[in-house]
Short mmCIF file of C-alpha atoms in Angstrom, two decimals:
data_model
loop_
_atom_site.label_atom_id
_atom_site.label_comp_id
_atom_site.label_asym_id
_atom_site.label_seq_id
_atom_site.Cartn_x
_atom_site.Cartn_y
_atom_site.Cartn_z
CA UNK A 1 33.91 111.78 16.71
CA UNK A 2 34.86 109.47 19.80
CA UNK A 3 37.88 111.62 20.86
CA UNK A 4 35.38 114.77 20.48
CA UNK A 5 33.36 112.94 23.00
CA UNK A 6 35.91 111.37 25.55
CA UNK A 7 37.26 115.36 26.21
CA UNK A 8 33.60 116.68 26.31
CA UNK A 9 32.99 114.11 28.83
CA UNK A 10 36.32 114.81 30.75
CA UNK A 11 36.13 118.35 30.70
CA UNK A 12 33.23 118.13 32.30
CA UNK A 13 33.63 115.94 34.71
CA UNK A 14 36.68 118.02 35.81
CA UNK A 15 34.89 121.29 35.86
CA UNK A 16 31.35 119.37 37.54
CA UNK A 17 33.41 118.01 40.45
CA UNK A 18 35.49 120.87 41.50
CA UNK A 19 32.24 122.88 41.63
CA UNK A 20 30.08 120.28 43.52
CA UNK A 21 32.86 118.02 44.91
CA UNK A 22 31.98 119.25 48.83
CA UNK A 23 28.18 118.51 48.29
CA UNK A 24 28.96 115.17 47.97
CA UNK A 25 31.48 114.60 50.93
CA UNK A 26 28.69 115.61 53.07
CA UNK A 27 26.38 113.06 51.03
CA UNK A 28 28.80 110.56 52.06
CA UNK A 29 29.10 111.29 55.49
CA UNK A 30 25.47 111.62 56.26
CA UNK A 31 24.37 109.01 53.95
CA UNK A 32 27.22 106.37 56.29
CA UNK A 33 26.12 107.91 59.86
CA UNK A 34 23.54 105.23 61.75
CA UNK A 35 21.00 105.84 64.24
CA UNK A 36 22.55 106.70 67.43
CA UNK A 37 25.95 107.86 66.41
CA UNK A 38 24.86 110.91 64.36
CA UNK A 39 27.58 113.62 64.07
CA UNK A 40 25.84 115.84 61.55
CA UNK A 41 22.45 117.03 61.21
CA UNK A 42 22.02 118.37 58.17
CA UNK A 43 24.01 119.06 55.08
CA UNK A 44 25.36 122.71 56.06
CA UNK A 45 25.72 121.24 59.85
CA UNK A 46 28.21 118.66 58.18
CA UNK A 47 30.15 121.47 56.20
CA UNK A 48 30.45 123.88 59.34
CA UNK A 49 31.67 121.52 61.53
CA UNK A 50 34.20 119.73 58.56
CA UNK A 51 35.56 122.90 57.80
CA UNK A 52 36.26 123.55 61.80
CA UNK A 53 37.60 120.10 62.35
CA UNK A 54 39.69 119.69 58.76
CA UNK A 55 39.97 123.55 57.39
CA UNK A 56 38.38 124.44 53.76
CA UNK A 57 40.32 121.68 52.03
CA UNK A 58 38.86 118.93 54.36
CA UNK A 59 35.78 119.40 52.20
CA UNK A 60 38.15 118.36 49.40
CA UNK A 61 39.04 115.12 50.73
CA UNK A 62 38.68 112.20 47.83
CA UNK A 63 38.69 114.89 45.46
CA UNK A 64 42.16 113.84 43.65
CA UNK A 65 41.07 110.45 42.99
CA UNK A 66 37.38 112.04 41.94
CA UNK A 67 39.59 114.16 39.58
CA UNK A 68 41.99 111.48 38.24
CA UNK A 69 38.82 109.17 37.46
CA UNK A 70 35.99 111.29 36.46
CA UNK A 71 37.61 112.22 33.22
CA UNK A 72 37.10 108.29 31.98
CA UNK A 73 34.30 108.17 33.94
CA UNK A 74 32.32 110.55 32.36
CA UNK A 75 33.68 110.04 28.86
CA UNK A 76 31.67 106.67 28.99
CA UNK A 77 28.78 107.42 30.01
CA UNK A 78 28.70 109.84 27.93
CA UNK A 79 29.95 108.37 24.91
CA UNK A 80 28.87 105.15 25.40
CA UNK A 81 25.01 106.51 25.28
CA UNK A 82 26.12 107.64 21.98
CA UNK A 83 27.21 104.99 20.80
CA UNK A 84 24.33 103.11 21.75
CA UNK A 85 21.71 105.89 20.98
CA UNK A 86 23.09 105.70 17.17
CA UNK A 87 23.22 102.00 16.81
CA UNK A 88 19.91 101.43 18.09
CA UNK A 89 18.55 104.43 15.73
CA UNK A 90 20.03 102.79 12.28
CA UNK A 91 17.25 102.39 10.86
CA UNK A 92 16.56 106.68 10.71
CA UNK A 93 13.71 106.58 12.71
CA UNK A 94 13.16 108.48 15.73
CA UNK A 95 14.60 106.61 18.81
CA UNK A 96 11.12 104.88 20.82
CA UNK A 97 11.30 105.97 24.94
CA UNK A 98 12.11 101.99 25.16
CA UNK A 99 15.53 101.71 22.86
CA UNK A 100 16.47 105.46 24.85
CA UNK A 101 16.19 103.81 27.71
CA UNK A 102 17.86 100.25 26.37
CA UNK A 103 21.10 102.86 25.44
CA UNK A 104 21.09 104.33 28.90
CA UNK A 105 20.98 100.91 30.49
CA UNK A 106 24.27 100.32 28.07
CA UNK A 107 25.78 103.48 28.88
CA UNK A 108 25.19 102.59 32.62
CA UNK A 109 26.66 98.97 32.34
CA UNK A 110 29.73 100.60 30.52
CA UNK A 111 30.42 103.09 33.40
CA UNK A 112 31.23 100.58 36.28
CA UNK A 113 34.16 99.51 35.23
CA UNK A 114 35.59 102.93 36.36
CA UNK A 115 32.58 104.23 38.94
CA UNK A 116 33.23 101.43 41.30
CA UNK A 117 37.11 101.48 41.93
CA UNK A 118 36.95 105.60 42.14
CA UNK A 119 33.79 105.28 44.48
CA UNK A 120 35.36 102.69 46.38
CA UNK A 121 38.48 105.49 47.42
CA UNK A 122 36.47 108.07 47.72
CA UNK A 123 34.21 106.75 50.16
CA UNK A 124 37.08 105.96 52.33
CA UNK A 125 38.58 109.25 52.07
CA UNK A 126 35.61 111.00 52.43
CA UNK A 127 34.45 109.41 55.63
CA UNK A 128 37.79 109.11 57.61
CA UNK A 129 37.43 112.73 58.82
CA UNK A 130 33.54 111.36 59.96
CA UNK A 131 35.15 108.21 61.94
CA UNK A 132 37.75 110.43 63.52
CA UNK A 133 35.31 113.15 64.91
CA UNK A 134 33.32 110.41 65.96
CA UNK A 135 36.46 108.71 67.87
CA UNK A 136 37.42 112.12 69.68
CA UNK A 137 33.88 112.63 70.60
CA UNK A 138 33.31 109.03 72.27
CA UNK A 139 36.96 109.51 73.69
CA UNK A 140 36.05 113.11 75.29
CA UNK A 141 32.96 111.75 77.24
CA UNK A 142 34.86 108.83 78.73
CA UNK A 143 37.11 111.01 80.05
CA UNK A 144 34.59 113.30 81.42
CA UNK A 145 32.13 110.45 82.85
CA UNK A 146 35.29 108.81 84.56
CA UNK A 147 35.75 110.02 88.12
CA UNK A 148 38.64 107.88 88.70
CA UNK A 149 40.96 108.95 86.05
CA UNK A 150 44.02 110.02 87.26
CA UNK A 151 45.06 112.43 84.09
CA UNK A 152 44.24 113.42 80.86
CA UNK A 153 43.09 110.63 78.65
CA UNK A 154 45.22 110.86 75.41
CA UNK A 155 44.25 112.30 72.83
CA UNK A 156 42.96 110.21 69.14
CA UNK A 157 44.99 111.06 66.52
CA UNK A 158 44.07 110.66 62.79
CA UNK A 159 45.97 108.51 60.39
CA UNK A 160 45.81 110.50 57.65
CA UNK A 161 45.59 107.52 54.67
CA UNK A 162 45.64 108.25 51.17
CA UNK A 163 44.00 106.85 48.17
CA UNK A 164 47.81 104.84 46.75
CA UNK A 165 47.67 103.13 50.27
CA UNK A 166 44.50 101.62 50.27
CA UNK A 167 44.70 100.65 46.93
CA UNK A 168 48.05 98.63 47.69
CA UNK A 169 46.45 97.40 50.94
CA UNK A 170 42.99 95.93 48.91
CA UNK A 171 45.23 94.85 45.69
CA UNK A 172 47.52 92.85 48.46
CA UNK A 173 44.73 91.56 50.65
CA UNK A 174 41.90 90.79 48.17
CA UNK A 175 43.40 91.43 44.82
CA UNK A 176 41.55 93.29 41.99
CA UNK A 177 38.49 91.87 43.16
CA UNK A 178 38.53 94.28 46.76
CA UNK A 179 38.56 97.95 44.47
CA UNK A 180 35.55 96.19 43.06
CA UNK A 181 33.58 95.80 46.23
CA UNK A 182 30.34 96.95 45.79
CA UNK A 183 30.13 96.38 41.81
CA UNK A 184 26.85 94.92 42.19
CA UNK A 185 25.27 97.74 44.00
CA UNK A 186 27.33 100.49 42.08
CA UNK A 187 25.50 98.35 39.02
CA UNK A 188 22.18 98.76 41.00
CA UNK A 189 22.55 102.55 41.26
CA UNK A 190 23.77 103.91 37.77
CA UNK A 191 21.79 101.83 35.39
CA UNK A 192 18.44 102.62 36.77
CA UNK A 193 20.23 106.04 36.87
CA UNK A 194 20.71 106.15 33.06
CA UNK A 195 17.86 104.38 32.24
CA UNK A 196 15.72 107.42 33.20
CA UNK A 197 18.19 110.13 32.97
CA UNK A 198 19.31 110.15 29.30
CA UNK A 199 15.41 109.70 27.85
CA UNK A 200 14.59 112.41 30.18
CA UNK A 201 17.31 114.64 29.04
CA UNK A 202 16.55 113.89 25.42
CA UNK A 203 13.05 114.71 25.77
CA UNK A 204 13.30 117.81 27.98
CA UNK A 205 15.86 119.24 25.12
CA UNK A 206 13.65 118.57 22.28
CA UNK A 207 11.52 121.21 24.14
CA UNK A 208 13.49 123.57 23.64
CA UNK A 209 14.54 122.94 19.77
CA UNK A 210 12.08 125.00 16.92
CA UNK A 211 13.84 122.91 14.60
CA UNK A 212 14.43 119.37 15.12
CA UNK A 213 17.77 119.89 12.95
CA UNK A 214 19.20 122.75 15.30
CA UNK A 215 20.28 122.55 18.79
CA UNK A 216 18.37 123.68 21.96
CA UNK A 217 19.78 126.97 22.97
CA UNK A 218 22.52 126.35 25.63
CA UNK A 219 20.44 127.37 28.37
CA UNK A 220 17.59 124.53 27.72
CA UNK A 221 20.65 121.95 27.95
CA UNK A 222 21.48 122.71 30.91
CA UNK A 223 18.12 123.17 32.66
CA UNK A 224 17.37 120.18 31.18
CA UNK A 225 20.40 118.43 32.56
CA UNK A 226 19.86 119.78 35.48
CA UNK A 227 16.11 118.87 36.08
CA UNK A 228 16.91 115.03 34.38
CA UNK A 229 19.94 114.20 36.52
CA UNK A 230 18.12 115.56 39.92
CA UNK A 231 15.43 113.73 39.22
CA UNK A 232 17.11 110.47 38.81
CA UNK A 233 19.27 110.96 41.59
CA UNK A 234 16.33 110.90 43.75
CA UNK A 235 14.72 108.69 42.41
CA UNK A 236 17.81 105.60 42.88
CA UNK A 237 19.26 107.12 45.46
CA UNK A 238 17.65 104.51 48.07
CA UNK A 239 20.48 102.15 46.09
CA UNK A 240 23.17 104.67 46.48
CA UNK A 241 22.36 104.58 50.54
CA UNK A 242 23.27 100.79 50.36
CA UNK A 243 25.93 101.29 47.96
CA UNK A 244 27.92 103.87 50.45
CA UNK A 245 27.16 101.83 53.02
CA UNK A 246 28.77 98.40 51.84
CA UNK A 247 32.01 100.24 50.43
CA UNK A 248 32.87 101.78 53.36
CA UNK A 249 35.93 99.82 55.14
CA UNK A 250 35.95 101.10 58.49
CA UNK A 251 33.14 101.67 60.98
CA UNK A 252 31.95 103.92 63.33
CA UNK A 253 31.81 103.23 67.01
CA UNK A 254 29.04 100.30 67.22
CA UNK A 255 27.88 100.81 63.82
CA UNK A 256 26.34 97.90 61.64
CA UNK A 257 28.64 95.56 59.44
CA UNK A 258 27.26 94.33 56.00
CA UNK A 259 27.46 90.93 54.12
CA UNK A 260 25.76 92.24 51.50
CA UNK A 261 23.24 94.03 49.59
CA UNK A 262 19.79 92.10 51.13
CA UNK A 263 21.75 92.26 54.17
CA UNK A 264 22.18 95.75 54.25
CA UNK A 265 18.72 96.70 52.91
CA UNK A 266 17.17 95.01 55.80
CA UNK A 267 19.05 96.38 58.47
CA UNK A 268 18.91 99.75 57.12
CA UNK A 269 14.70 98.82 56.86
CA UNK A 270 14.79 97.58 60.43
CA UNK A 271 16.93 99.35 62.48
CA UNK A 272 16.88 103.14 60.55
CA UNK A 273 13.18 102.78 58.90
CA UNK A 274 12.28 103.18 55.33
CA UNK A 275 13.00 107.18 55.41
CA UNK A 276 17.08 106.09 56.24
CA UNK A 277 16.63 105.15 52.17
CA UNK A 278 16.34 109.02 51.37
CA UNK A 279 19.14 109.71 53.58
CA UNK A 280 21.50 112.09 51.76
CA UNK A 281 18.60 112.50 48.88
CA UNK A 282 18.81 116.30 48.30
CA UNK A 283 22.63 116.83 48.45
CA UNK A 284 22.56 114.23 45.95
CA UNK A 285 20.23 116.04 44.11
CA UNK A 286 22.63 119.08 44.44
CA UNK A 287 25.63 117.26 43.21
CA UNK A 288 24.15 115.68 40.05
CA UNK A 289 22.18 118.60 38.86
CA UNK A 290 24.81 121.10 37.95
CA UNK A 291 26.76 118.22 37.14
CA UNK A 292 25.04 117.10 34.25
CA UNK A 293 24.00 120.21 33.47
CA UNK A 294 27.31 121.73 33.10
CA UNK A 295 28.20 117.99 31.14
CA UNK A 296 25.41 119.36 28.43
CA UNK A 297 26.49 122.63 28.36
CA UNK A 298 30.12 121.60 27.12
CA UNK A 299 28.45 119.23 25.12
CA UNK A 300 26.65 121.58 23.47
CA UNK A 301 29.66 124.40 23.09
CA UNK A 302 31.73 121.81 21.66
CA UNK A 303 34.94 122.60 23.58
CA UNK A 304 36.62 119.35 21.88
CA UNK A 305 35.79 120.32 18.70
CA UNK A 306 37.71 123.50 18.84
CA UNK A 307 40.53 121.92 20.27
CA UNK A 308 40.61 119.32 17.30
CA UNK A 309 40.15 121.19 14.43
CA UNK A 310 40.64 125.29 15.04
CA UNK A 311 43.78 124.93 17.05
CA UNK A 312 45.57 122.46 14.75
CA UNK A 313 44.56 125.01 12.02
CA UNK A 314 45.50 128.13 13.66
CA UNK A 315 49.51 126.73 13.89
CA UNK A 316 49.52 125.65 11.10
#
């Protein structure tokens, strides 16, 4: 049933981002750091140092908004695939690799509407602790390559912002239209993301079924949603680069400003070379993997369905 879906979905989007949630803050931040301004080398380099600068629940910055929208988030993609999966199968025949990947595409489409405002915060949250180690840093050599300075320079504090005031500040500047920013490269990310992740999935579990009228033991799910949503996060995330890149609001010192998605794609080409693309790649990788997998895995338990029809039952 739809409601059996939209808390499968949410559950595990709840449980998927708590777990991985840090992974992708560090995604963030390397994936927005240019040539020439790099704070962080690697993905445990950016950790480290966040946890030094910001304490353990730096890492969590974004997190509450990630939290708030994941839940719809994930409950249509999921159940929008579905949807799609069973209206394209009417017929009873077996689903062709071409209409799976026709109801990812759908369940891709569907997913915007909610991906792009809750990326758009995130982002922002998740790469003001960057912009603010980057600001102390530039300010600290000043002060040491100025002879003349006749005391200590002060120091930059961060303005701690939170995900209610930008929203007020885009909705009174630009209207609906500014938590949207990005919508056509959020769109350029997550339907070629479906498109091969749900056929993938689909065929990876049948793999694992001896009958094709009894689920794939638990443990095939989730490999299977772990190797399908690794491998499509790879394999777009060269349009997740530009998508981080032209939701971002604020800038590091002398870093590159973006009119658009062309734009952005050729100064990132030009400026950062084609490897810039795979920038952020593998904690990507480690952020959708047991994400998807632990989506399938609650899938597959059926923690909605036990909610909706044993507990009702048991108090009565």
């Amino acid at each position: 049933s739809l409601p059996a879906k939209l808390i499968n979905g949410g559950i595990a989007g709840l449980i998927g981002v708590t777990c991985v949630f840090p992974i992708d803050l560090a995604k963030t931040r390397l994936q927005n750091q240019q040539n020439g301004q790099r704070m962080y080398t690697s993905m445990s380099d950016c950790l480290i140092k966040t946890i030094r600068s910001e304490g353990y629940f730096g890492m969590y910055r974004g997190a509450a908004v990630n939290l708030t929208l994941v839940t719809p988030e994930k409950a249509i993609k999921l159940a929008a695939n579905d949807f799609f999966r069973y209206h394209l199968s009417k017929d009873g025949k077996k689903l062709t690799l071409l209409r799976e990947m026709l109801a990812g595409c759908g369940a891709g489409t569907c997913q915007v509407i909610v991906t792009t405002p809750m990326e758009m915060l995130k982002i922002q949250l998740q790469d003001a602790g960057r912009i603010a180690a980057q600001k102390k840093l530039m300010a600290a050599q000043a002060q040491l390559s100025s002879s003349s300075a006749a005391g200590a320079a002060e120091p930059v504090v961060e303005a701690r912002t939170t995900a209610t005031q930008i929203t007020r500040e885009l909705l009174r500047s630009k209207g609906i239209a500014g938590l949207y920013k990005g919508l056509g490269a959020t769109l350029l990310r997550d339907v070629p993301f479906s498109i091969v992740y749900f056929p993938l999935f689909a065929n990876l579990n049948k793999l694992g079924q001896k009958d094709p009228n009894v689920k794939a033991p638990f443990y095939v799910s989730f490999l299977s949603g772990c190797v399908a949503g690794s491998t499509a996060a790879v394999a777009v995330n060269p349009c997740d680069v530009i998508k981080t890149r032209l939701q971002s609001l604020q800038r590091g010192v002398n870093e590159d400003t973006y009119s658009g998605i062309l734009d952005c794609t050729k100064k990132i080409w030009q400026k950062e070379g084609p490897m810039a693309f795979l920038k952020g790649a593998y904690c990507r990788a480690l952020v959708i993997a047991p994400l998807f997998g632990i989506a399938q895995v609650v899938y597959f338990i059926g923690i909605a369905e036990f909610l909706l029809d044993v507990l009702p039952k048991h108090r009565a």
